[in-house]
mmCIF file of C-alpha atoms and ligand atoms in Angstrom:
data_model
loop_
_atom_site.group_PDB
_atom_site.id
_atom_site.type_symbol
_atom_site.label_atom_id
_atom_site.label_comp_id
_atom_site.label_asym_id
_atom_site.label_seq_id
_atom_site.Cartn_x
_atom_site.Cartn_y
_atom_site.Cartn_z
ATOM 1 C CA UNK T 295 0.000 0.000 0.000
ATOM 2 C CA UNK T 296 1.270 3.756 -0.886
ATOM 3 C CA UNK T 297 0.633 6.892 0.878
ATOM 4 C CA UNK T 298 2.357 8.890 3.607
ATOM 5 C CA UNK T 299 4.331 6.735 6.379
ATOM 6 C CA UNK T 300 2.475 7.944 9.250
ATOM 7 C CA UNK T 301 -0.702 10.662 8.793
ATOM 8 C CA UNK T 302 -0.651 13.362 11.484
ATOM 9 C CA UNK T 303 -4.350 12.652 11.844
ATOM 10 C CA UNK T 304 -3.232 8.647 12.679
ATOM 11 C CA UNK T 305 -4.238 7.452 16.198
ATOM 12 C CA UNK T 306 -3.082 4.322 18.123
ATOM 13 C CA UNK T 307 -6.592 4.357 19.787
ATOM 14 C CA UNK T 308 -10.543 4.073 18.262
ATOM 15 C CA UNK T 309 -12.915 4.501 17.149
ATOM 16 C CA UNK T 310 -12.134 3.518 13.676
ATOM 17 C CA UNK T 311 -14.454 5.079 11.310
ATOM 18 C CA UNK T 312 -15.286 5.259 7.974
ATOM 19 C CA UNK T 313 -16.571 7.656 5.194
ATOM 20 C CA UNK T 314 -20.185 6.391 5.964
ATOM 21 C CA UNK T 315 -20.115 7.005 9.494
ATOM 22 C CA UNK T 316 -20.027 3.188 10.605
ATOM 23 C CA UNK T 317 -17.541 2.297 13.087
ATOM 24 C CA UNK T 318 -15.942 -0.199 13.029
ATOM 25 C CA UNK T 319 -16.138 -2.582 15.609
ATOM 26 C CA UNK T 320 -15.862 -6.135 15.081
ATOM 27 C CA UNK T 321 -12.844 -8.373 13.688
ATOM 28 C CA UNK T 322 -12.863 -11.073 11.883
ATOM 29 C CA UNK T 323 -9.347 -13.001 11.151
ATOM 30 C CA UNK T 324 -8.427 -16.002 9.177
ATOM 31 C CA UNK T 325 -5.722 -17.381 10.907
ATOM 32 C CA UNK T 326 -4.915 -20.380 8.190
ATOM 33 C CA UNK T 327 -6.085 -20.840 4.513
ATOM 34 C CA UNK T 328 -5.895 -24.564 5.456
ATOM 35 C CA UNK T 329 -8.772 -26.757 6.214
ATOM 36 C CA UNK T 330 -8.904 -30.668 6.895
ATOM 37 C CA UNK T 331 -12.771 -30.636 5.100
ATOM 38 C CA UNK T 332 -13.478 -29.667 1.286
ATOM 39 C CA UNK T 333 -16.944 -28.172 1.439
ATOM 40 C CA UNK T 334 -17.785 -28.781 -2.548
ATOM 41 C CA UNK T 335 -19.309 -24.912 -2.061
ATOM 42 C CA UNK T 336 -15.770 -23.496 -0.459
ATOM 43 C CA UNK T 337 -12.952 -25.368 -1.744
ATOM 44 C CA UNK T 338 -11.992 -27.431 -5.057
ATOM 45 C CA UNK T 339 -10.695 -30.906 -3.931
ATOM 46 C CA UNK T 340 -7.399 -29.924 -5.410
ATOM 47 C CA UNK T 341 -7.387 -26.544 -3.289
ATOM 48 C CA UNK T 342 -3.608 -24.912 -3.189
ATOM 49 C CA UNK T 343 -2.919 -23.311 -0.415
ATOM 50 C CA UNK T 344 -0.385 -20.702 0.400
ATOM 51 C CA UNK T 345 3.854 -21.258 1.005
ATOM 52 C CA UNK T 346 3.667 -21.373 5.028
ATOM 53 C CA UNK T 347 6.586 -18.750 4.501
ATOM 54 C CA UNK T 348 3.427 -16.180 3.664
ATOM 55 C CA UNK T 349 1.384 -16.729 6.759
ATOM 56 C CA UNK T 350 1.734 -14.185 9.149
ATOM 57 C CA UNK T 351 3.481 -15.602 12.699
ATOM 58 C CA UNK T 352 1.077 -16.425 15.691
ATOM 59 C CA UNK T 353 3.033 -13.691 17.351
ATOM 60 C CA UNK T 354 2.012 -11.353 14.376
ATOM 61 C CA UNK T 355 -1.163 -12.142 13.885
ATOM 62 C CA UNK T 356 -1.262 -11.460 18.211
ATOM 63 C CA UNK T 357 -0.040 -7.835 17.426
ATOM 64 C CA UNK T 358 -1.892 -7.109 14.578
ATOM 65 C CA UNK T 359 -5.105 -7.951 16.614
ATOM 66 C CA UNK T 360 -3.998 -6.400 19.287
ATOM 67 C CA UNK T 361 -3.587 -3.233 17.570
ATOM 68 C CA UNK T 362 -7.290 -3.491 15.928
ATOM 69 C CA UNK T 363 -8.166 -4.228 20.237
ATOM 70 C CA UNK T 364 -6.455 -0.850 21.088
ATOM 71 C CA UNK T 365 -8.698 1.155 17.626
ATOM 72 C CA UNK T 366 -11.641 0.194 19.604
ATOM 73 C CA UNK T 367 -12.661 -3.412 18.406
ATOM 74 C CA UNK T 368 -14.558 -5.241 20.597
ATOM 75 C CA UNK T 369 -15.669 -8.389 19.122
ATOM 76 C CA UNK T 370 -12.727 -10.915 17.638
ATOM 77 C CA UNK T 371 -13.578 -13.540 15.624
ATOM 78 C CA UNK T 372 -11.086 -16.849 14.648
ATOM 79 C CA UNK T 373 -11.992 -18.452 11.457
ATOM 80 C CA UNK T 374 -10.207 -19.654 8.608
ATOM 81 C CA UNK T 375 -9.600 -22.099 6.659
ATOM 82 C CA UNK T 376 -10.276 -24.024 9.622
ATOM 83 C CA UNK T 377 -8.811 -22.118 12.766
ATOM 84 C CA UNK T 378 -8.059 -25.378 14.874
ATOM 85 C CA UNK T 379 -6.178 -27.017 12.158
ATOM 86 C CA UNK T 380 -3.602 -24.152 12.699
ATOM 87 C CA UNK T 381 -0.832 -25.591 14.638
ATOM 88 C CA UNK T 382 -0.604 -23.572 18.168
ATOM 89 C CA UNK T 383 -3.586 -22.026 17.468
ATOM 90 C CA UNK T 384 -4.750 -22.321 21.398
ATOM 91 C CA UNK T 385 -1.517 -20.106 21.955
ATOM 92 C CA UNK T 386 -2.868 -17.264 20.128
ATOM 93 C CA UNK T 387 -6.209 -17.820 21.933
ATOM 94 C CA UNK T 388 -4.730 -17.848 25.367
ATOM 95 C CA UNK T 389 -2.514 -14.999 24.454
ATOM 96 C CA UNK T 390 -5.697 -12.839 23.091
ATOM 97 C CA UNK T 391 -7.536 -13.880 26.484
ATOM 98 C CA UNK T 392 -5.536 -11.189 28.359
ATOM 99 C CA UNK T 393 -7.917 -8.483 26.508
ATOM 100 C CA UNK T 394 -10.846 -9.934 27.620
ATOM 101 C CA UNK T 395 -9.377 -10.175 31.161
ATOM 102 C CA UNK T 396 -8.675 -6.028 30.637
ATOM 103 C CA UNK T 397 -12.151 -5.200 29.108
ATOM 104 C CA UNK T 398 -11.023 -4.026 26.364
ATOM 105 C CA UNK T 399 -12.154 -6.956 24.480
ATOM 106 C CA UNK T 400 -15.907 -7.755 24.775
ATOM 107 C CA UNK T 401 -16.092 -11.377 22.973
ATOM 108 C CA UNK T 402 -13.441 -13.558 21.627
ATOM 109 C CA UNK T 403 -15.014 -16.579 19.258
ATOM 110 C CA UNK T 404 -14.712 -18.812 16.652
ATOM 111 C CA UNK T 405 -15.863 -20.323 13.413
ATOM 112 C CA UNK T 406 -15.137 -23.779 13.295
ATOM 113 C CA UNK T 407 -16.656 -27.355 11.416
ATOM 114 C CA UNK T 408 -16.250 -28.819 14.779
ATOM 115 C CA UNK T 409 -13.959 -31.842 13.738
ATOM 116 C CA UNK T 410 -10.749 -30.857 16.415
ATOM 117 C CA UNK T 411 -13.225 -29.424 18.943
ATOM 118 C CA UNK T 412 -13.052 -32.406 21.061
ATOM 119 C CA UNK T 413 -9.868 -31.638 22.231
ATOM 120 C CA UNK T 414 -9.816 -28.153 22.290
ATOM 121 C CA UNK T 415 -13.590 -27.310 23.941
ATOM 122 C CA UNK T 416 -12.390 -27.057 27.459
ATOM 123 C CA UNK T 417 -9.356 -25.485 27.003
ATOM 124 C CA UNK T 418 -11.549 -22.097 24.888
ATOM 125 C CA UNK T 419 -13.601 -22.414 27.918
ATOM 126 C CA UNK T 420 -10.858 -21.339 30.195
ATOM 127 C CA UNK T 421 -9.695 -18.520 27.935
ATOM 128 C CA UNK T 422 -13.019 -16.744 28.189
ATOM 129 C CA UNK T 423 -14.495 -18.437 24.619
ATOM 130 C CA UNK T 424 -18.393 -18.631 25.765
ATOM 131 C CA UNK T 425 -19.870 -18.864 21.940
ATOM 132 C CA UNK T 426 -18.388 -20.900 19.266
ATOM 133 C CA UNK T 427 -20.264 -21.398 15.468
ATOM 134 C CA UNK T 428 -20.472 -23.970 14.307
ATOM 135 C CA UNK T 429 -20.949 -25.144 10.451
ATOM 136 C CA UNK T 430 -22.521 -28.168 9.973
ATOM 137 C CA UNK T 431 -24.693 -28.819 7.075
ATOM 138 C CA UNK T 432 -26.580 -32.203 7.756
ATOM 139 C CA UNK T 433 -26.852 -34.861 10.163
ATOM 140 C CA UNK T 434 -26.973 -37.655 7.658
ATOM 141 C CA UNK T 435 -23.372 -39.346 7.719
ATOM 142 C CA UNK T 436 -23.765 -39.797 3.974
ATOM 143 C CA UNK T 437 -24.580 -36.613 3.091
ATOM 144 C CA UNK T 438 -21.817 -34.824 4.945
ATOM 145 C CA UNK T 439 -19.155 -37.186 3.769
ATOM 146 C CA UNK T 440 -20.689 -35.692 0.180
ATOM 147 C CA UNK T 441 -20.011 -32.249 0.840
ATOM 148 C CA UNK T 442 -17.652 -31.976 2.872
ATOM 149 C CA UNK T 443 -15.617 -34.762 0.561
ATOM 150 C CA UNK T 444 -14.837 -37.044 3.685
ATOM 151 C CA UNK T 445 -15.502 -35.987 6.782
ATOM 152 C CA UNK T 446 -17.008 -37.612 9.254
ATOM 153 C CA UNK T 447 -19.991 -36.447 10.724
ATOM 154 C CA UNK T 448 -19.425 -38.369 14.155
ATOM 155 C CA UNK T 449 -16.120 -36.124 14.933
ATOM 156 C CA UNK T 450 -17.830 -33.331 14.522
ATOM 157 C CA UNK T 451 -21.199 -34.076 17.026
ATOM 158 C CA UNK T 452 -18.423 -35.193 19.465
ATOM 159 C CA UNK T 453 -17.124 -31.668 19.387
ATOM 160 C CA UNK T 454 -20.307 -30.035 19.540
ATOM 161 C CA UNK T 455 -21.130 -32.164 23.030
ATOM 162 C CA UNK T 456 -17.828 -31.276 24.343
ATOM 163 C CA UNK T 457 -17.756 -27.814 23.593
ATOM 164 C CA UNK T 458 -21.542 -27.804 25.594
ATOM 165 C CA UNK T 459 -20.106 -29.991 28.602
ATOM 166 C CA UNK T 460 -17.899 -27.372 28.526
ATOM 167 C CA UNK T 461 -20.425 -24.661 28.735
ATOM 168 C CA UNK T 462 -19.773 -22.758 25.778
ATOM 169 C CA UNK T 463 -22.954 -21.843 23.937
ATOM 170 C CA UNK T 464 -23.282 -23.121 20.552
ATOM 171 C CA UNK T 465 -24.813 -21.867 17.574
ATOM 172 C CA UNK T 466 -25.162 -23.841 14.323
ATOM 173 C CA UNK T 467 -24.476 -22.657 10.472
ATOM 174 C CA UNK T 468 -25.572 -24.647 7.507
ATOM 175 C CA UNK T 469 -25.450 -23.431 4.260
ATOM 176 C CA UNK T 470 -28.839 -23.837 2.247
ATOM 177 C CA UNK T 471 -28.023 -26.316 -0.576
ATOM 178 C CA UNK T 472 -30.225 -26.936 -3.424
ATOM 179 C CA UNK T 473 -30.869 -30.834 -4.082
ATOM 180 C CA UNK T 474 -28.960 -31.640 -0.897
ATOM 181 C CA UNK T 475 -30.360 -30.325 2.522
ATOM 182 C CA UNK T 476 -33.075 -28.116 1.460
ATOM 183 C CA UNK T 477 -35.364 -30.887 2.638
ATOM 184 C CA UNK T 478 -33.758 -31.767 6.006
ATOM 185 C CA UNK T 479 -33.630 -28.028 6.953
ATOM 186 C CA UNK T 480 -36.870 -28.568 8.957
ATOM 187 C CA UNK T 481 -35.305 -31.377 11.066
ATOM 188 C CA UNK T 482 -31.714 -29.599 11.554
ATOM 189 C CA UNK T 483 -33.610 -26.970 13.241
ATOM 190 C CA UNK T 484 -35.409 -29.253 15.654
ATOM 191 C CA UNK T 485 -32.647 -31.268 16.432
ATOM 192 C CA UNK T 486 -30.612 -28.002 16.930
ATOM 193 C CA UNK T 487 -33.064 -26.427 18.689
ATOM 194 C CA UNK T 488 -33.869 -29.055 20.664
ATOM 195 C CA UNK T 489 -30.608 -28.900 22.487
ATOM 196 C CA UNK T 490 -30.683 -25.459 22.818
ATOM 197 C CA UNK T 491 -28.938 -24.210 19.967
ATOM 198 C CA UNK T 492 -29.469 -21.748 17.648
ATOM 199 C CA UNK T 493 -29.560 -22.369 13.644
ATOM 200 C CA UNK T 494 -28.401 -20.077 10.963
ATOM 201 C CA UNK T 495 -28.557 -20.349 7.524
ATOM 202 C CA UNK T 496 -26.650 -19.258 4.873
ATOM 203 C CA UNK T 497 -27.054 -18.607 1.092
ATOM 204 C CA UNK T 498 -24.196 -20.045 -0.834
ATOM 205 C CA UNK T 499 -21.882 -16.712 -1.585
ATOM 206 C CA UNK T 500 -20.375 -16.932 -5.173
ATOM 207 C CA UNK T 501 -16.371 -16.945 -3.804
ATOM 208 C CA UNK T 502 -13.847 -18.675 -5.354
ATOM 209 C CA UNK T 503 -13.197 -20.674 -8.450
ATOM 210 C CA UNK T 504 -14.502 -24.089 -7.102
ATOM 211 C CA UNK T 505 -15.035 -26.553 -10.071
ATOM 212 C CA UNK T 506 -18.593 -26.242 -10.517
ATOM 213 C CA UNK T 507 -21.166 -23.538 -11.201
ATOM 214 C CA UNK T 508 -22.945 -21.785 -7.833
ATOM 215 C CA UNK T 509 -26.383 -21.935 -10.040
ATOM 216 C CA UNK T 510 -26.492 -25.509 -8.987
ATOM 217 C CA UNK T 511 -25.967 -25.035 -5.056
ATOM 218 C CA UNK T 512 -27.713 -21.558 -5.001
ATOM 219 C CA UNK T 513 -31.225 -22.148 -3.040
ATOM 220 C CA UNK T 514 -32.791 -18.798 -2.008
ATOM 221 C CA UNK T 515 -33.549 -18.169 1.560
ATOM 222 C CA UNK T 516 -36.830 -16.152 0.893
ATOM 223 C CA UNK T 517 -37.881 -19.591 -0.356
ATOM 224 C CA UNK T 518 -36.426 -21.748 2.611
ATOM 225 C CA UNK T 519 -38.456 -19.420 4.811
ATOM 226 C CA UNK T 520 -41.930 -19.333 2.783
ATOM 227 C CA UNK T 521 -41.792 -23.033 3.271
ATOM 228 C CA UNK T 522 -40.525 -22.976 6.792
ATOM 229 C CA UNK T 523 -43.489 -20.450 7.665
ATOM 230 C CA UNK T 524 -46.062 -23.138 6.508
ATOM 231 C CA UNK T 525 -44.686 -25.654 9.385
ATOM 232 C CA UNK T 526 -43.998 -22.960 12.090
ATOM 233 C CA UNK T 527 -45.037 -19.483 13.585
ATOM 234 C CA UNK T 528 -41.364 -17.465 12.778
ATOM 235 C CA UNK T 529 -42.230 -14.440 14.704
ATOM 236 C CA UNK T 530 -39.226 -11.389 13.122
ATOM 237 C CA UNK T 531 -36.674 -10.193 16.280
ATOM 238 C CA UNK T 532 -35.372 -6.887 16.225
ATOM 239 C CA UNK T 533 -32.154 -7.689 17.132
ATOM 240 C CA UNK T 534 -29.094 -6.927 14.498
ATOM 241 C CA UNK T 535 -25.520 -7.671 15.062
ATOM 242 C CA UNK T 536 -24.655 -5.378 12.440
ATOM 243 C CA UNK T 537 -24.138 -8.135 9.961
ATOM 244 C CA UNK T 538 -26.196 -9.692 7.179
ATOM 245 C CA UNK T 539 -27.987 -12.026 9.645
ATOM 246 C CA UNK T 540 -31.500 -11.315 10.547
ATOM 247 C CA UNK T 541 -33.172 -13.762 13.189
ATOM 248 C CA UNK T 542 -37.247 -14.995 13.796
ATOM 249 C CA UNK T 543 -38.240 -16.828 16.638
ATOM 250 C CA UNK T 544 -39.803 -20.113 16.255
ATOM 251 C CA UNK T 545 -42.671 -20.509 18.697
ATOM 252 C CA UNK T 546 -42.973 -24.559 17.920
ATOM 253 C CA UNK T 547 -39.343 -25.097 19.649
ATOM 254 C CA UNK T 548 -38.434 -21.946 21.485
ATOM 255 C CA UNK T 549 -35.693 -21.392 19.431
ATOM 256 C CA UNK T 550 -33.732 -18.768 17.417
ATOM 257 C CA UNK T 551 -33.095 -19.069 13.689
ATOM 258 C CA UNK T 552 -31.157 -16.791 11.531
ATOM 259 C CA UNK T 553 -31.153 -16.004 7.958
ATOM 260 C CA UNK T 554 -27.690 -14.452 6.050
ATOM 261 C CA UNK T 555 -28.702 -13.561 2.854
ATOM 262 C CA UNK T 556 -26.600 -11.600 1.055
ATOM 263 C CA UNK T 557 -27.883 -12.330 -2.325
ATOM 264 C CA UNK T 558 -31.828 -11.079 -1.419
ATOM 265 C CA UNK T 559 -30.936 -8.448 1.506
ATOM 266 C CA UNK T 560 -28.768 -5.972 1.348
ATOM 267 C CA UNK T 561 -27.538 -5.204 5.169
ATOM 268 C CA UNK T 562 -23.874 -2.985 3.823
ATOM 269 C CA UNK T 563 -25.505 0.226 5.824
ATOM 270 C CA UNK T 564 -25.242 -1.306 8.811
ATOM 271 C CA UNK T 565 -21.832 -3.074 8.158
ATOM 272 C CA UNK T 566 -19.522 -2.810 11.595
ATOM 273 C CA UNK T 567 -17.002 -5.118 10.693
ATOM 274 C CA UNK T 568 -13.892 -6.194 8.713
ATOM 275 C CA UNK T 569 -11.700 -8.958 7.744
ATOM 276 C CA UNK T 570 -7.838 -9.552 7.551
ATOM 277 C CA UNK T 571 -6.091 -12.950 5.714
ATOM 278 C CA UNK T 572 -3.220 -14.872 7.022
ATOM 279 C CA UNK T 573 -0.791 -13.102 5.547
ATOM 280 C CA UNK T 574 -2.122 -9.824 6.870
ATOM 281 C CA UNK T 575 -4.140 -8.028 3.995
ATOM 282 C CA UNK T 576 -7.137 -6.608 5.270
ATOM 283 C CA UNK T 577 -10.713 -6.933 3.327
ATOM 284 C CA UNK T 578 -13.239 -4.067 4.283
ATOM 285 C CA UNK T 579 -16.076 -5.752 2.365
ATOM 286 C CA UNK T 580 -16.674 -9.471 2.401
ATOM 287 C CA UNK T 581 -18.092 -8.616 -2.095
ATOM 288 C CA UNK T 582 -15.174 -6.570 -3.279
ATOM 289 C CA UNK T 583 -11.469 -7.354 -4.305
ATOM 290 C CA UNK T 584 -10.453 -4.134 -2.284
ATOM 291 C CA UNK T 585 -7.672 -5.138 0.027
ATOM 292 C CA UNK T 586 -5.016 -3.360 2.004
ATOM 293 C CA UNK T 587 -1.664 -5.108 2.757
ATOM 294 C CA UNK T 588 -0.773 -4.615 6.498
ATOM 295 C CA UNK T 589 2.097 -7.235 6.863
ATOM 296 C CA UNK T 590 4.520 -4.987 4.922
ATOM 297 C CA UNK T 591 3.966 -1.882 7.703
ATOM 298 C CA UNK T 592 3.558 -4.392 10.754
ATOM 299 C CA UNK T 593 7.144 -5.725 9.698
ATOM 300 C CA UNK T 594 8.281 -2.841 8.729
ATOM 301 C CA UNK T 595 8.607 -1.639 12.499
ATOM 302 C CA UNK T 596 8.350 -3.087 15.925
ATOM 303 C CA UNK T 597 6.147 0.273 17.098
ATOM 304 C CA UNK T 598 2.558 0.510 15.786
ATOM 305 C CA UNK T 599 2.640 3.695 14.144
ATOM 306 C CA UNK T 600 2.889 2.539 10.698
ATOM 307 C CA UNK T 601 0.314 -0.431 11.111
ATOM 308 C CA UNK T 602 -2.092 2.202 12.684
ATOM 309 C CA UNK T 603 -2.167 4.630 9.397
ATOM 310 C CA UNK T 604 -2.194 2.061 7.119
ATOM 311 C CA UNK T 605 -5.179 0.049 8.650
ATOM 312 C CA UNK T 606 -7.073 4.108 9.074
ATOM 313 C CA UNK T 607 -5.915 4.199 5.571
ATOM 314 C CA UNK T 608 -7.846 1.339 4.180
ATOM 315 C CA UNK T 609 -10.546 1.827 6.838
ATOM 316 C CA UNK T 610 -10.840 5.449 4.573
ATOM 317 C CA UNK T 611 -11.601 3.043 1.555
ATOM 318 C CA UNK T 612 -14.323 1.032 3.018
ATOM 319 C CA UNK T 613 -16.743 0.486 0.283
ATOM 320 C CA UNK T 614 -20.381 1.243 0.976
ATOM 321 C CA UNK T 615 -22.072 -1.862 -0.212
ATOM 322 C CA UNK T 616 -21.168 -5.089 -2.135
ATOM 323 C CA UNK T 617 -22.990 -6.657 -5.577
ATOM 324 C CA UNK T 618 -23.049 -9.733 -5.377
ATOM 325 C CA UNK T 619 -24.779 -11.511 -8.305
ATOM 326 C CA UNK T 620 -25.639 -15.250 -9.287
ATOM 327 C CA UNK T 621 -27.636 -15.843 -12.338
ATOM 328 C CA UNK T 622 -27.468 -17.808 -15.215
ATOM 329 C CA UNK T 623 -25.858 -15.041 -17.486
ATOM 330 C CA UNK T 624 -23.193 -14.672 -13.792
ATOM 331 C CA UNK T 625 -22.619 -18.209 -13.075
ATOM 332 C CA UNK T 626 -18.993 -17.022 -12.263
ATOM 333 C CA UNK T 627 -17.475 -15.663 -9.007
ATOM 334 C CA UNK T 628 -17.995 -12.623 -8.012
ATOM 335 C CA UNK T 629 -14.973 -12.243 -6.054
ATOM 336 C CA UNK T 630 -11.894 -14.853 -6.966
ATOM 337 C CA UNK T 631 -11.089 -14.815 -3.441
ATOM 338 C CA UNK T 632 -11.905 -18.229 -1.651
ATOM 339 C CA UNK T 633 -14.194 -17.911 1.583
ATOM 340 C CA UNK T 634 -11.450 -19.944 3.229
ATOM 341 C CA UNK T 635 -9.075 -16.788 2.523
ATOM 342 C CA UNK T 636 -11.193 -14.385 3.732
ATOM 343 C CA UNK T 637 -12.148 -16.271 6.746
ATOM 344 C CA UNK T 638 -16.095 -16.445 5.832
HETATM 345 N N1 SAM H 808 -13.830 -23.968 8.609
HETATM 346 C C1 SAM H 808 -14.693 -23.219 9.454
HETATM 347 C C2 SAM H 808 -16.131 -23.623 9.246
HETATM 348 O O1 SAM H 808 -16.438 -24.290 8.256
HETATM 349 O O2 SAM H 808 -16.945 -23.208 10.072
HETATM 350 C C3 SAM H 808 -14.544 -21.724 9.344
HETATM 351 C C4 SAM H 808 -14.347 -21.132 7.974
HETATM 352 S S1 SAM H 808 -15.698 -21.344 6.849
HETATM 353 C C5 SAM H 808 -15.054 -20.544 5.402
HETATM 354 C C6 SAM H 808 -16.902 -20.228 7.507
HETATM 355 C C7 SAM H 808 -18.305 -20.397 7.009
HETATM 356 O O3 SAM H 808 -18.356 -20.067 5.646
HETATM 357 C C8 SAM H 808 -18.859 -21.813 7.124
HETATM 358 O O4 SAM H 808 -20.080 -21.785 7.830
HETATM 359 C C9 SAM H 808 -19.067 -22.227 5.690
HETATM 360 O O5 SAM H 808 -20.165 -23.084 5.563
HETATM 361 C C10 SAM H 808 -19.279 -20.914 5.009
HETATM 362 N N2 SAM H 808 -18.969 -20.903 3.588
HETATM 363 C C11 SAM H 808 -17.867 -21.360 2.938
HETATM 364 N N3 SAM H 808 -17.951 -21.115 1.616
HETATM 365 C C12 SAM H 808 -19.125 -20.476 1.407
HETATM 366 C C13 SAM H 808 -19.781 -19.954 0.254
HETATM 367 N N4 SAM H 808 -19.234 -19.990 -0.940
HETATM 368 N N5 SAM H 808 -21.002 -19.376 0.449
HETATM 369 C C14 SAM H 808 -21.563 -19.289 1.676
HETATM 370 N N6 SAM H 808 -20.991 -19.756 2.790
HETATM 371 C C15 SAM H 808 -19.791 -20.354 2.662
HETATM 372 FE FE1 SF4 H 809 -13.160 -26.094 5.454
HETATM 373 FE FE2 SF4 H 809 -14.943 -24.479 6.550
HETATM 374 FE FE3 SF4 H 809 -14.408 -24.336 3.908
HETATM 375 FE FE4 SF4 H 809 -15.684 -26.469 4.856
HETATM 376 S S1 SF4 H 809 -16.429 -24.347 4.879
HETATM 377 S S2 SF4 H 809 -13.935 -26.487 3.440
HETATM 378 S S3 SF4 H 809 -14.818 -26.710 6.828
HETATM 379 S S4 SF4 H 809 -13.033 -23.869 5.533
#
């Protein structure tokens, strides 16, 4: 990225932001491009990743968050890729911990498919984790295997009890597929429900050169919902997290369920958050190729002056809305970035 080393106008402190008055206040980081699952919708089975030699260090990614913490973030997320595959990844929880032990830090959480969370449940518990996602599109064994290429589904309903022994509070995503779990959508939502989780669900997002056309996979929520509300009383909450979810009530099971729909809602003037990579380039919008590089400036110098301006830099460039399209004349993606990159 060009432009002056340090602005005058540069502070190590928040609020960051931008030219349409949102601030920015929620983090979302990809701490690995890697993944042990090949969601047919995220990832080609012959995905390349990136040289480890790009990644950012555990330590960096530490101070890069750290400096987003101290420019008035308050909610970090871990996602990837998948964030538990990343070797020493609990270090960089534990480490991250100390902000929610200051305040500064309202809620650290993560995005994971659930299949490491066995062994890792208890130990997010201690570090202040108390909400986890996490994705899971089915609960037939065959039907996973399919999409996710071959996981199995058993690992991952292991980690989903053991993350709830250890009292963290779990909420569900599944992406709406066409042809494969539109019809089971229904039952997820009891069965998640039923344990006291909540369910969202998620249009497929056209990311990423992955093999196939998204026309196939792409099943429209406003549908999903049309023929939910013939089943069940979804009664519309009020509550926002600033993001493209939007949540009903379910009065059959006392439950929550959420809706992202990016392609039929349009939720950009409300957007509080952003995204940085692995290797440190930071994504203001989820549906544009604008990116800001902020490894070069957080190597460039052990102080944070330099990070600081360039992240208010490309916080100045925060676009005001995304365009997502997928039709039959735009069966392509929008963005070439995978999901995995950008951390979903
Ligand atoms: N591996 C973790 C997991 O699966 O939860 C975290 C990363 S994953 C990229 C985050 C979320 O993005 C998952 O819920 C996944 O289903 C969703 N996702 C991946 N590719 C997508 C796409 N093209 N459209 C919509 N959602 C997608
Ligand atoms: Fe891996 Fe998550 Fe992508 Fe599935 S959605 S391939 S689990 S990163």
């Amino acid at each position: 990225m060009n432009g002056p080393a340090v602005s005058p106008l540069s502070s190590l402190t928040g609020p960051m932001t931008d030219p349409f008055g949102r601030t920015i206040t929620y983090l979302r980081v990809s701490v690995t491009d890697r993944c042990d699952l090949r969601c047919f919708y995220c990832m080609s089975e012959d995905m390349t990743f990136l040289p480890k030699a790009d990644l950012l260090t555990l330590e960096e990614l530490d101070r890069l968050c750290s400096a987003f913490i101290a420019k008035g973030v308050k909610k970090l997320r871990l996602t990837g890729g998948e964030p538990l595959v990343r070797r020493n990844v609990m270090s960089l929880v534990r480490s991250l911990s100390r902000h929610l032990e200051s305040g500064a830090l309202r809620e650290l959480t993560l995005t994971t498919n659930g299949t490491q969370l066995a062994k890792h449940a208890k130990e997010l518990a201690e570090c202040g984790v108390r909400r986890i996602n996490v994705s899971l599109d089915t609960l037939d064994p065959q039907k996973f295997r399919a999409i996710t290429r071959w996981g199995e589904i058993d690992k991952v309903l292991e980690g989903i009890e053991a993350a709830r022994s250890a009292g963290l509070a779990v909420k569900i995503n599944a992406v709406a597929l066409k042809n494969l779990n539109e019809d089971e959508i229904p039952a997820l939502m009891q069965w998640a429900h039923g344990k006291g989780m909540g369910l969202t669900l998620i249009e497929v997002m056209p990311m990423g050169e992955i093999g196939t056309g998204r026309i196939d996979q792409y099943l429209p929520l406003s549908l999903v919902r049309a023929r939910l509300a013939q089943q069940f009383t979804l009664t519309d909450l009020e509550e926002s997290t600033g993001g493209p979810a939007r949540y009903v009530s379910v009065s059959e099971t006392g439950g929550k369920l959420g809706f992202i729909t990016p392609m039929t809602h349009n939720f950009c003037e409300s957007c509080n958050r952003v995204r940085i990579t692995c290797t440190g380039t930071l994504h203001t919008c989820l549906g544009h190729e604008d990116a800001s590089d902020l490894r070069k400036p957080l190597r460039a110098s052990s102080e944070d002056a330099l990070l600081s301006a360039a992240i208010d830099r490309a916080i100045g460039l925060k676009p005001k809305g995304h365009d997502f399209i997928i039709d039959r004349r735009h069966n392509r993606p929008s963005v070439s970035r995978h999901m995995s990159v950008t951390g979903g």
